[in-house]
XYZ file of C-alpha atoms in Angstrom:
763
model
C 14.840 11.528 -11.171
C 14.618 14.929 -9.521
C 15.018 16.696 -12.853
C 12.366 14.525 -14.498
C 9.932 15.166 -11.647
C 10.267 18.951 -11.960
C 9.737 18.787 -15.730
C 6.618 16.686 -15.304
C 5.266 19.158 -12.763
C 5.942 22.179 -14.929
C 4.283 20.657 -17.972
C 1.193 19.457 -16.165
C 0.769 22.714 -14.279
C 0.603 24.474 -17.625
C -2.127 22.092 -18.755
C -4.050 22.523 -15.516
C -4.134 26.295 -15.858
C -6.093 26.146 -19.112
C -9.486 25.352 -17.590
C -11.492 26.429 -14.600
C -10.311 23.602 -12.412
C -9.965 23.374 -8.707
C -9.211 21.533 -5.561
C -10.233 18.016 -4.682
C -11.612 16.897 -1.392
C -9.753 16.483 1.859
C -6.627 18.597 1.293
C -8.032 22.026 2.129
C -10.208 23.651 4.773
C -12.944 26.236 5.016
C -14.130 29.056 7.270
C -17.777 29.891 7.778
C -19.814 31.978 10.137
C -22.435 34.685 10.570
C -22.006 38.461 10.515
C -24.083 40.366 13.089
C -24.242 43.749 14.734
C -24.012 44.331 18.473
C -27.761 43.813 18.910
C -27.572 40.341 17.354
C -29.238 41.289 14.065
C -27.726 39.609 11.006
C -25.825 41.784 8.563
C -25.972 41.021 4.823
C -23.409 42.519 2.462
C -20.420 42.299 4.817
C -17.210 41.781 2.849
C -15.188 39.001 4.478
C -11.551 38.673 3.394
C -9.035 36.112 4.597
C -5.303 36.358 3.969
C -2.894 33.450 4.259
C -0.130 35.213 6.129
C 2.666 32.935 4.882
C 2.003 33.526 1.173
C -0.135 36.669 0.981
C -2.908 34.770 -0.841
C -6.329 36.404 -0.359
C -9.896 35.163 -0.663
C -13.102 37.177 -0.265
C -16.788 36.451 0.246
C -19.871 38.529 1.024
C -22.385 37.606 3.721
C -25.777 36.765 2.231
C -29.276 37.782 3.255
C -29.100 35.545 6.336
C -25.757 37.023 7.374
C -23.980 33.746 6.620
C -20.720 33.452 4.714
C -18.530 30.529 3.637
C -14.960 30.601 2.370
C -14.424 27.105 0.968
C -11.366 25.266 -0.352
C -8.761 27.309 1.507
C -5.142 26.107 1.572
C -3.882 25.073 4.994
C -1.917 27.375 7.246
C -2.173 30.588 9.308
C -4.767 33.211 8.343
C -5.998 36.694 9.173
C -9.701 37.493 8.689
C -11.009 40.991 7.929
C -14.655 42.140 7.772
C -15.916 45.515 6.547
C -19.320 47.180 6.000
C -20.007 50.925 5.584
C -21.240 52.425 8.859
C -19.371 49.903 10.979
C -15.865 49.622 12.338
C -13.560 47.239 10.503
C -13.114 43.854 12.149
C -9.745 42.048 12.106
C -9.116 38.602 13.589
C -5.638 37.055 13.463
C -4.112 33.837 14.739
C -6.455 31.587 12.767
C -4.780 28.296 11.819
C -6.544 26.010 9.345
C -5.810 22.304 9.477
C -6.604 19.643 6.913
C -10.334 19.251 6.251
C -11.138 21.652 9.115
C -14.313 23.708 9.077
C -14.235 26.184 11.968
C -17.048 28.637 12.612
C -15.908 32.254 13.033
C -18.764 34.611 13.759
C -18.176 38.315 13.194
C -19.730 41.025 15.385
C -19.432 44.543 13.927
C -19.640 47.700 15.982
C -21.177 50.924 14.737
C -18.506 53.424 13.702
C -16.260 54.513 10.864
C -14.719 51.950 8.540
C -11.350 53.518 9.257
C -11.730 52.441 12.889
C -10.678 48.905 13.638
C -11.557 46.173 16.138
C -8.802 43.577 16.477
C -9.270 40.069 17.881
C -6.565 37.505 18.587
C -7.667 33.866 18.173
C -4.727 31.612 18.857
C -6.841 29.096 20.757
C -8.044 25.941 19.029
C -11.291 26.442 17.140
C -14.163 24.038 17.822
C -16.092 22.880 14.779
C -19.725 23.384 15.679
C -21.387 22.539 12.379
C -19.465 19.416 11.288
C -21.016 16.101 12.313
C -17.866 14.115 11.530
C -15.307 12.738 13.963
C -11.618 12.904 13.196
C -8.142 13.520 14.552
C -5.664 15.945 13.014
C -1.969 15.160 13.370
C -0.387 18.569 12.889
C 3.060 19.402 11.595
C 4.604 19.742 15.031
C 3.609 16.229 16.025
C 4.525 14.821 12.614
C 8.066 16.171 12.903
C 8.775 15.952 16.629
C 7.233 12.661 17.752
C 9.759 9.795 17.749
C 9.116 7.337 14.934
C 11.034 4.104 14.544
C 12.187 4.292 10.950
C 10.409 7.650 10.400
C 7.402 5.882 8.884
C 4.651 8.502 9.115
C 1.924 5.926 8.460
C 2.358 4.825 12.068
C 1.097 8.237 13.214
C -2.387 7.038 12.278
C -2.291 5.254 15.635
C -2.494 8.681 17.323
C -6.144 8.805 16.308
C -6.815 6.628 19.356
C -9.124 4.270 17.464
C -6.533 2.532 15.313
C -4.634 -0.682 15.857
C -2.583 -3.162 13.879
C -4.996 -5.330 11.931
C -5.418 -7.410 8.819
C -4.351 -10.839 7.634
C -0.677 -11.404 6.986
C -1.208 -12.275 3.327
C -2.357 -8.699 2.654
C 1.116 -7.319 3.302
C 3.184 -9.448 0.932
C 6.119 -9.244 -1.464
C 3.628 -8.007 -4.055
C 3.284 -4.607 -2.442
C 5.557 -1.896 -1.067
C 6.106 -2.748 2.632
C 3.666 -0.951 4.899
C 1.853 -1.154 8.224
C -1.592 -2.742 8.218
C -3.823 -0.480 10.303
C -7.433 -1.066 11.262
C -9.308 2.134 12.134
C -12.444 2.073 14.302
C -12.827 -1.675 13.851
C -12.709 -1.526 10.061
C -10.827 -3.938 7.837
C -7.231 -2.837 7.255
C -7.557 -2.544 3.476
C -10.893 -0.716 3.680
C -9.266 2.555 4.728
C -9.094 5.218 2.019
C -5.763 7.047 1.858
C -5.774 10.378 0.018
C -2.430 12.015 -0.717
C -2.916 15.656 -1.676
C -6.452 14.713 -2.680
C -5.577 11.753 -4.918
C -6.351 8.139 -3.988
C -3.202 6.528 -2.598
C -4.056 2.853 -2.118
C -2.091 -0.112 -3.420
C -3.489 -1.718 -6.589
C -2.902 -5.286 -5.377
C -4.312 -5.353 -1.863
C -5.708 -1.833 -1.336
C -3.364 -1.068 1.570
C -1.728 2.341 1.620
C 1.111 3.249 -0.677
C 4.201 4.780 0.991
C 4.016 8.353 2.249
C 6.850 10.908 2.333
C 9.109 11.422 5.308
C 7.909 13.637 8.204
C 9.750 16.829 7.195
C 7.892 16.907 3.863
C 4.389 16.683 5.344
C 2.239 19.548 6.548
C -0.236 17.368 8.441
C -2.867 14.717 8.012
C -6.285 13.845 9.356
C -7.864 10.513 10.258
C -11.651 10.567 9.878
C -13.391 7.531 11.276
C -17.136 8.127 11.238
C -19.952 10.402 10.097
C -18.291 10.929 6.743
C -20.294 13.111 4.408
C -21.481 11.984 0.987
C -18.408 13.404 -0.757
C -16.365 10.538 0.730
C -16.505 7.112 -0.862
C -14.465 4.347 -2.535
C -13.793 2.542 0.764
C -16.079 1.692 3.659
C -13.852 2.360 6.660
C -11.891 5.470 7.627
C -10.328 8.214 5.517
C -6.717 9.304 5.982
C -6.048 12.638 4.276
C -2.380 13.606 3.886
C -1.077 17.006 2.745
C 2.486 17.924 1.773
C 4.191 21.170 2.716
C 4.158 24.195 0.421
C 6.592 27.010 -0.146
C 5.998 30.454 1.386
C 7.318 33.972 0.881
C 10.090 33.201 3.362
C 12.852 30.782 2.443
C 12.731 27.863 4.838
C 14.165 24.381 5.078
C 16.070 21.927 7.191
C 18.796 19.306 7.057
C 18.812 16.205 9.210
C 20.422 12.898 9.982
C 19.026 10.284 12.338
C 21.379 7.534 13.453
C 20.933 4.159 15.105
C 23.972 2.021 15.832
C 25.728 0.154 18.603
C 26.650 3.387 20.362
C 23.128 4.788 20.611
C 21.019 1.622 20.702
C 19.667 0.555 24.060
C 20.061 -3.033 25.216
C 16.952 -5.086 25.671
C 16.743 -6.094 29.323
C 16.773 -9.790 28.438
C 19.348 -9.570 25.623
C 23.044 -10.325 26.255
C 24.192 -7.379 24.133
C 22.941 -4.266 22.418
C 20.973 -4.316 19.214
C 23.409 -4.307 16.290
C 21.109 -2.503 13.868
C 22.843 0.277 11.925
C 20.511 2.775 10.302
C 21.293 6.196 8.879
C 18.468 8.437 7.685
C 19.562 11.716 6.191
C 18.243 14.441 3.949
C 16.630 17.834 3.967
C 13.930 20.138 2.629
C 13.841 23.587 1.066
C 10.898 25.839 0.233
C 10.359 29.438 -0.728
C 9.022 31.892 -3.292
C 9.987 32.028 -6.947
C 7.736 35.068 -7.416
C 6.615 36.712 -4.177
C 2.907 36.225 -3.428
C 2.552 34.297 -6.704
C 4.723 31.239 -7.302
C 6.170 28.983 -4.613
C 8.311 25.851 -4.529
C 9.033 23.090 -2.046
C 11.259 20.033 -2.334
C 12.785 17.401 -0.130
C 14.855 14.234 -0.048
C 15.424 11.461 2.474
C 17.858 8.580 2.154
C 17.841 5.540 4.414
C 20.641 2.993 4.668
C 20.076 0.071 7.011
C 22.422 -2.758 7.913
C 21.969 -5.477 10.506
C 23.495 -8.778 11.495
C 22.352 -11.729 9.383
C 19.509 -13.768 10.834
C 20.698 -17.200 11.866
C 19.291 -20.345 10.272
C 19.950 -24.070 10.572
C 19.968 -26.821 7.953
C 21.405 -30.322 7.521
C 23.696 -31.118 4.602
C 25.614 -34.235 3.526
C 28.659 -34.999 5.685
C 31.998 -36.143 4.204
C 31.171 -39.669 5.378
C 27.776 -39.607 3.672
C 29.366 -38.424 0.426
C 31.476 -41.622 0.613
C 28.380 -43.752 1.155
C 28.688 -44.153 4.953
C 25.409 -43.319 6.757
C 26.068 -45.268 9.961
C 26.483 -42.241 12.217
C 23.758 -40.240 10.503
C 21.236 -43.119 10.767
C 22.157 -43.971 14.348
C 21.065 -42.632 17.752
C 23.585 -39.789 17.635
C 21.530 -38.060 14.951
C 18.105 -39.695 14.946
C 15.469 -39.842 17.641
C 14.592 -43.247 16.209
C 17.544 -45.016 14.585
C 16.782 -46.313 11.125
C 17.887 -48.903 8.670
C 18.202 -47.648 5.119
C 16.664 -49.754 2.359
C 18.697 -52.766 1.256
C 16.793 -52.680 -2.028
C 18.699 -49.504 -2.860
C 22.108 -51.064 -2.173
C 22.483 -50.295 1.542
C 24.233 -52.802 3.774
C 24.425 -51.814 7.440
C 23.552 -48.280 6.369
C 26.460 -48.117 3.957
C 26.336 -47.974 0.187
C 28.940 -48.070 -2.550
C 30.279 -44.586 -3.387
C 29.699 -45.416 -7.043
C 25.952 -45.164 -6.405
C 26.189 -41.541 -5.289
C 24.461 -39.448 -7.956
C 26.545 -36.963 -9.989
C 23.586 -34.586 -9.562
C 23.892 -34.807 -5.768
C 27.642 -34.239 -5.890
C 27.183 -31.104 -7.994
C 24.596 -29.742 -5.557
C 26.686 -30.694 -2.507
C 29.648 -28.798 -3.955
C 27.541 -25.645 -3.686
C 26.567 -26.278 -0.059
C 28.603 -25.306 3.017
C 30.937 -27.936 4.420
C 30.247 -29.331 7.867
C 32.230 -31.090 10.574
C 29.105 -31.989 12.526
C 28.521 -35.786 12.429
C 24.854 -35.177 11.642
C 25.498 -32.570 8.955
C 24.221 -29.613 10.916
C 25.234 -26.186 9.584
C 24.368 -22.691 10.704
C 24.277 -19.834 8.236
C 23.122 -16.243 8.141
C 20.692 -14.437 5.854
C 21.390 -10.791 5.081
C 18.689 -8.258 5.947
C 20.135 -5.056 4.493
C 18.154 -2.421 2.641
C 18.224 1.161 1.389
C 15.454 3.603 0.521
C 15.382 6.952 -1.265
C 12.432 9.382 -1.199
C 12.055 12.556 -3.244
C 9.187 15.045 -3.276
C 8.706 18.251 -5.281
C 5.804 20.715 -5.200
C 4.871 23.962 -6.971
C 2.063 26.335 -5.944
C 0.828 29.141 -8.196
C -1.562 31.864 -7.070
C -2.678 32.847 -10.584
C -5.201 35.380 -9.261
C -7.399 35.971 -6.257
C -9.892 33.599 -7.887
C -7.590 30.901 -9.181
C -4.804 28.873 -7.587
C -3.004 25.775 -8.857
C -0.555 23.291 -7.385
C 1.337 20.224 -8.551
C 3.221 17.633 -6.556
C 5.406 14.703 -7.614
C 6.650 12.005 -5.237
C 8.886 9.016 -5.898
C 10.352 6.450 -3.550
C 12.735 3.561 -4.204
C 13.270 0.641 -1.845
C 16.175 -1.693 -2.552
C 16.464 -4.987 -0.682
C 19.219 -7.271 -1.998
C 18.762 -11.014 -2.161
C 19.942 -13.182 0.706
C 22.395 -15.072 -1.544
C 25.982 -14.658 -0.371
C 27.520 -15.954 -3.613
C 28.882 -19.254 -2.310
C 26.217 -20.944 -0.179
C 23.169 -22.180 -2.110
C 21.219 -22.411 1.162
C 21.076 -18.613 1.285
C 18.825 -18.585 -1.792
C 15.691 -18.326 0.312
C 14.256 -14.882 -0.440
C 13.895 -12.590 -3.424
C 15.511 -9.235 -3.499
C 13.267 -6.281 -4.206
C 13.662 -3.068 -6.173
C 10.320 -1.485 -5.329
C 9.365 1.874 -6.791
C 6.292 4.043 -6.305
C 5.451 7.204 -8.239
C 2.629 9.536 -7.205
C 1.462 12.669 -9.009
C -1.194 15.157 -7.918
C -2.370 18.304 -9.692
C -5.092 20.518 -8.292
C -6.664 23.883 -8.884
C -9.184 26.052 -7.031
C -11.397 28.397 -9.037
C -14.031 30.801 -7.711
C -16.917 30.933 -10.166
C -18.576 33.551 -7.989
C -18.416 34.774 -4.425
C -20.589 31.828 -3.347
C -19.570 29.078 -5.791
C -16.235 27.253 -5.789
C -15.394 24.649 -8.416
C -12.695 22.163 -7.561
C -10.848 19.723 -9.760
C -8.130 17.197 -8.999
C -6.246 14.914 -11.341
C -3.468 12.553 -10.424
C -2.058 9.081 -10.783
C 0.127 6.585 -9.011
C 2.193 3.699 -10.244
C 3.980 0.959 -8.386
C 6.696 -1.315 -9.697
C 7.637 -4.369 -7.667
C 10.248 -6.241 -9.712
C 11.904 -9.167 -7.985
C 15.683 -9.387 -7.930
C 17.081 -12.907 -8.205
C 20.459 -14.606 -7.987
C 21.561 -17.922 -9.458
C 23.672 -20.610 -7.852
C 23.252 -22.903 -10.895
C 20.855 -23.927 -13.661
C 19.278 -27.343 -14.154
C 21.642 -28.266 -17.027
C 24.634 -27.258 -14.886
C 23.429 -29.813 -12.329
C 23.089 -32.485 -15.000
C 19.295 -32.285 -15.291
C 17.532 -32.208 -18.653
C 14.816 -29.547 -18.190
C 14.060 -28.319 -21.727
C 11.326 -25.890 -20.659
C 12.804 -22.822 -18.964
C 16.245 -24.448 -18.515
C 17.883 -21.297 -17.164
C 15.492 -21.083 -14.224
C 16.827 -21.192 -10.690
C 16.512 -24.823 -9.456
C 14.276 -25.482 -6.486
C 15.285 -28.500 -4.431
C 13.679 -29.801 -1.243
C 15.290 -32.500 0.888
C 12.972 -33.460 3.739
C 13.396 -35.860 6.622
C 10.982 -38.461 5.364
C 9.648 -40.885 7.943
C 12.270 -40.130 10.573
C 11.545 -37.682 13.377
C 13.881 -34.953 14.570
C 16.401 -35.718 17.286
C 15.071 -36.028 20.779
C 16.522 -34.856 24.066
C 20.220 -35.591 24.299
C 20.694 -36.103 20.580
C 22.986 -33.616 18.936
C 21.908 -33.585 15.358
C 18.290 -33.528 14.439
C 19.123 -35.402 11.258
C 15.463 -35.903 10.480
C 15.626 -32.503 8.780
C 17.279 -31.614 5.501
C 17.612 -28.461 3.439
C 15.870 -26.307 0.863
C 17.322 -24.453 -2.084
C 15.377 -21.866 -4.023
C 12.215 -20.994 -2.185
C 11.202 -17.462 -2.993
C 14.365 -16.734 -4.927
C 13.366 -19.035 -7.764
C 10.566 -16.689 -8.799
C 10.569 -14.925 -12.149
C 8.319 -12.211 -10.953
C 7.300 -8.656 -11.700
C 4.354 -6.613 -10.501
C 3.203 -3.377 -12.055
C 0.281 -1.477 -10.620
C -0.841 1.389 -12.772
C -0.550 4.028 -13.829
C -3.827 4.353 -11.958
C -5.449 7.687 -12.867
C -7.725 9.476 -10.421
C -9.975 12.374 -11.456
C -12.440 14.232 -9.241
C -14.587 17.348 -9.474
C -16.278 19.010 -6.484
C -18.460 22.105 -6.349
C -19.453 24.075 -3.257
C -22.407 26.479 -3.512
C -23.577 28.685 -0.654
C -27.173 29.830 -0.796
C -28.900 31.320 2.229
C -28.373 29.034 5.207
C -27.411 26.114 2.954
C -24.020 25.010 1.681
C -24.650 22.587 -1.155
C -21.972 20.273 -2.452
C -21.957 17.947 -5.415
C -19.317 16.220 -7.447
C -17.955 13.083 -9.081
C -14.824 10.963 -8.969
C -13.307 8.310 -11.210
C -10.497 5.832 -10.518
C -9.014 3.253 -12.851
C -7.108 0.461 -11.140
C -4.923 -2.005 -12.968
C -2.412 -4.625 -11.913
C -0.065 -6.599 -14.145
C 1.593 -9.535 -12.463
C 3.867 -12.143 -13.983
C 5.012 -15.178 -12.057
C 7.299 -17.984 -13.099
C 7.590 -19.831 -9.806
C 5.800 -22.885 -11.197
C 7.955 -22.831 -14.327
C 11.224 -23.182 -12.432
C 10.696 -26.825 -11.579
C 10.718 -28.370 -8.100
C 12.503 -31.610 -7.250
C 11.571 -33.204 -3.918
C 13.331 -35.920 -1.916
C 11.380 -37.139 1.133
C 12.695 -40.563 2.177
C 10.077 -42.724 0.505
C 12.731 -44.549 -1.521
C 15.508 -45.334 0.967
C 13.954 -44.433 4.295
C 15.457 -40.941 4.588
C 15.342 -37.850 2.397
C 19.092 -37.235 2.600
C 19.836 -40.744 1.349
C 17.270 -40.345 -1.430
C 19.001 -37.133 -2.457
C 22.514 -38.586 -2.527
C 21.360 -41.553 -4.586
C 19.461 -39.270 -6.981
C 16.031 -40.739 -6.174
C 13.457 -37.888 -6.143
C 9.898 -38.686 -5.162
C 8.386 -35.977 -7.395
C 9.175 -33.463 -10.105
C 6.709 -30.593 -10.604
C 6.717 -27.859 -13.220
C 4.180 -25.591 -14.919
C 3.730 -22.641 -17.226
C 5.161 -19.181 -16.794
C 2.059 -17.415 -15.559
C 0.893 -13.942 -16.493
C -2.340 -14.184 -14.645
C -2.901 -11.040 -12.663
C -3.773 -8.774 -15.569
C -6.736 -7.486 -13.598
C -8.653 -4.254 -14.042
C -11.437 -2.409 -12.264
C -13.162 0.912 -12.760
C -14.648 3.089 -10.043
C -17.133 5.916 -10.422
C -18.930 7.825 -7.696
C -21.208 10.855 -7.620
C -22.802 12.697 -4.728
C -24.983 15.572 -3.641
C -25.035 16.926 -0.109
C -26.143 19.886 1.959
C -24.940 21.458 5.162
C -28.017 23.317 6.406
C -27.666 25.766 9.250
C -31.184 25.216 10.547
C -30.619 27.563 13.499
C -27.656 29.471 14.869
C -26.851 26.450 17.028
C -28.012 23.486 14.930
C -26.518 22.283 11.645
C -27.969 19.365 9.693
C -25.706 17.575 7.217
C -27.353 15.219 4.764
C -26.523 13.795 1.373
C -26.645 10.874 -1.015
C -23.788 9.108 -2.784
C -24.154 6.901 -5.842
C -21.469 4.223 -6.172
C -22.217 1.679 -8.909
C -20.197 -1.524 -8.771
C -18.144 -2.300 -11.860
C -17.041 -5.916 -11.909
C -13.417 -6.979 -11.926
C -12.025 -7.846 -15.330
C -9.113 -10.002 -16.401
C -7.288 -9.306 -19.642
C -7.206 -13.017 -20.522
C -10.604 -13.923 -19.093
C -8.978 -16.386 -16.702
C -11.943 -17.092 -14.451
C -13.910 -20.138 -13.388
C -17.092 -20.753 -11.434
C -18.536 -23.788 -9.673
C -22.301 -24.267 -9.937
C -23.817 -26.882 -7.617
C -26.904 -27.310 -9.780
C -24.747 -28.092 -12.810
C -22.728 -30.502 -10.701
C -25.855 -32.346 -9.588
C -26.904 -32.618 -13.247
C -23.407 -33.803 -14.242
C -22.976 -30.916 -16.673
C -19.410 -30.457 -17.946
C -17.730 -27.474 -19.536
C -17.602 -27.422 -23.324
C -14.532 -25.169 -23.235
C -12.549 -27.582 -21.047
C -14.404 -30.930 -21.227
C -12.006 -32.636 -18.811
C -12.887 -30.216 -16.022
C -15.004 -31.625 -13.158
C -18.773 -31.454 -13.465
C -20.216 -28.105 -12.399
C -17.065 -26.106 -13.157
C -17.646 -23.624 -15.994
C -15.455 -21.089 -17.793
C -15.848 -18.044 -20.045
C -17.173 -19.334 -23.354
C -19.530 -21.888 -21.833
C -23.229 -21.339 -22.490
C -23.871 -21.057 -18.749
C -21.289 -18.260 -18.398
C -23.353 -15.071 -18.579
C -20.960 -12.416 -17.267
C -18.953 -11.762 -20.418
C -15.668 -13.155 -21.639
C -13.429 -11.167 -19.284
C -15.479 -10.858 -16.112
C -17.092 -12.989 -13.430
C -19.824 -10.717 -12.106
C -22.497 -8.323 -13.264
C -22.165 -4.578 -12.975
C -24.553 -3.246 -10.340
C -25.870 0.267 -10.762
C -28.500 0.617 -8.025
C -26.115 1.198 -5.139
C -26.852 4.305 -3.103
C -25.293 5.426 0.154
C -27.345 7.982 2.134
C -25.681 10.037 4.884
C -27.236 12.057 7.723
C -25.587 13.981 10.539
C -26.404 16.606 13.168
C -24.130 19.093 14.919
C -25.524 21.059 17.864
C -23.876 23.875 19.800
C -25.731 23.612 23.152
C -24.744 27.026 24.534
C -24.134 28.867 21.291
C -20.680 30.015 22.395
C -18.663 27.774 20.067
C -17.024 25.877 22.916
C -18.962 22.621 22.706
C -20.412 20.502 19.919
C -22.774 17.530 20.203
C -22.840 15.298 17.121
C -24.911 12.383 15.826
C -24.792 10.633 12.474
C -25.779 7.608 10.410
C -24.872 6.388 6.953
C -24.368 3.513 4.546
C -20.892 2.837 3.176
C -19.643 0.457 0.492
C -16.250 -0.905 -0.530
C -15.111 -2.014 -3.952
C -12.622 -4.675 -2.832
C -9.067 -5.300 -4.016
C -7.641 -6.866 -7.153
C -5.849 -9.643 -5.271
C -9.227 -11.284 -4.634
C -9.373 -12.289 -8.299
C -5.931 -13.904 -8.385
C -6.885 -17.286 -6.928
C -9.035 -18.305 -9.900
C -6.244 -17.467 -12.313
C -4.126 -20.054 -10.503
C -6.731 -22.791 -10.968
C -6.379 -25.364 -13.692
C -5.968 -25.044 -16.568
C -4.566 -21.487 -16.244
C -2.165 -22.250 -13.424
C -1.592 -25.889 -14.292
C 1.329 -27.611 -12.606
C 2.167 -31.131 -13.757
C 3.759 -33.617 -11.372
C 5.791 -36.709 -12.235
C 6.155 -39.362 -9.533
C 9.471 -41.169 -9.079
C 11.166 -39.381 -11.985
C 14.710 -39.940 -13.175
C 16.865 -37.235 -11.697
C 18.784 -36.632 -14.921
C 15.648 -36.545 -17.126
C 12.523 -35.863 -15.021
C 10.180 -35.665 -18.043
C 11.578 -38.859 -19.561
C 8.830 -41.080 -18.131
C 6.014 -38.661 -18.956
C 3.915 -39.804 -21.950
C 5.217 -37.899 -24.958
C 8.045 -36.303 -22.988
C 8.129 -32.664 -21.931
C 4.542 -31.272 -22.181
C 5.436 -27.642 -21.518
C 4.386 -25.022 -22.252
C 0.778 -26.039 -21.741
C -1.338 -24.385 -24.439
C -4.790 -23.321 -23.262
């Protein structure tokens, strides 16, 4: 994988160098200011040059007729600024450190003298942004690396912004996305936060939460911006989180690390009888340097995580040896039941005993795959494994092609492996899928100076997520003696519930009102594929007089392919309606229901995004900056590859109008193909083009000394939603049809259905 990533980077960097492309928003910084003489008069024609001290990269600008200058789209890091004008002493300021999306003001005061004379200024103190109306928090490299993080998940550092908290509904963070932390910033919805990774959108295709980020040692820094966002920011309506990876420098640098948690180092919870048994090893390293000094740089890193912990304990109730011989007297009595019961005589029970010949061969085959118990009520305890491993790799190249043109490329891949809970012998441990999640993220950017006052920036990238589910099998339906001709090799799902008997009360040992479940999540034939989701953006910065104009566009394609077979596996339920208790129903082979449906491929959803903006940062006076702009964000409706949508219309319902596509559907429910369906065959909404988002902000330096900034802002923001919101309709009938047979024969559940097995259902 490392070799492939480097090859991809090299090839795409070559493509990127062909055109005049450049940076994309939120991964760079800029310096601006005014050049004056000692009397306070502005000085046009001053040559301003900044040098990134770690790489030797230079950038120059010339102050205009108002004395203003702007150096936009600068890579992050330490800088030295030089200013020169004939008749004045040279000005040198060092110790400037640019952070992500920073925009410090550095005014230059030149003294009369010879150019060969020099005035040096040290500026190691933090620089206050006096012309930006936005509010944000930068988490710099030192904090990223040195702050303790449980699991080294850098996403949690977003909480340092001081306006973030855990938020969002639990269904957002599901098995259909790479595990993450749901974070609400400044009161916004958790999946309305835009994550940008080296300038490329980095949100999950399914639920729009963030995709995984690299480990701390591979990150330079990131910034959380919560309000007063300028018009160049869009896609989502809440905050922006801008993340930047490290780059190589002229000096070779790197690190190696291992972080360990185990019984030796773990602290004991005050209320726990023993120490936490979690064992986690996180190890890896980084290396960066120059391939060609001052020209071509590399950076790469790897982190591996291996985590082991004690199985989580669970309880179930299985048939006892006595029950397998037809004797339910103890199980049905006060020892095990809060309310003793009498099992149905109509099913052959006499004094809660039944002939062993009536025990179903199906039940015996299932019971042979369950743990044995000596408890009179059938109680068993078992553990579910919670082990996992993760591997992250990141590679980056930076090329300073010339003083006017720089290019970078970055490739990131992470693999999360979570085995199933099945231990190979106990069918009860088939309760959760395993996962083999993978995320790929590519970003290519280039900065090109069209002129001293115009910078064109371009960014292209893509991400892809693969969430295949790993399953295990304890048996198939035919191996259990069940005729299930549709999808016979599926993992059986069996539910044995307590029926009409409550759990054991105080003093009772068993709790025999409960039963057991086999299958659950592990019966899913499931695979999710998000992407590749390309992201292209172009931004231009143009300085003219006291104005810094910006305009640009961005495009994102989002796609999600999801295939589920959970309904196709078949579910057999025993609930006590036949004999008076679910366990007795099970042993006699008397299910209450059998349910099965199609293998679904329903989440083939797509959406396009396009945004364009124009903005201006106007330095109205030396102490007042006005930022204003307008963003255009048309809404492009969700689409489904199969057109699996439906819509309920109350007016049609009142008029008893039925669908012509599916005449058996209830009145008022229409589908693509019906005359009343006006949104197209593969959509359920109209595109909306008249969506504009104005932005206005003020930044005022009250004393004019650059030590204080007063800000005010207002704006309109929109969000495009997430693809999961379209999934529910694709599960409606007839697309997600599940057929149920009541009181089926255990050996042939479709035998009593008219015409026999109806699957697959053809739409």
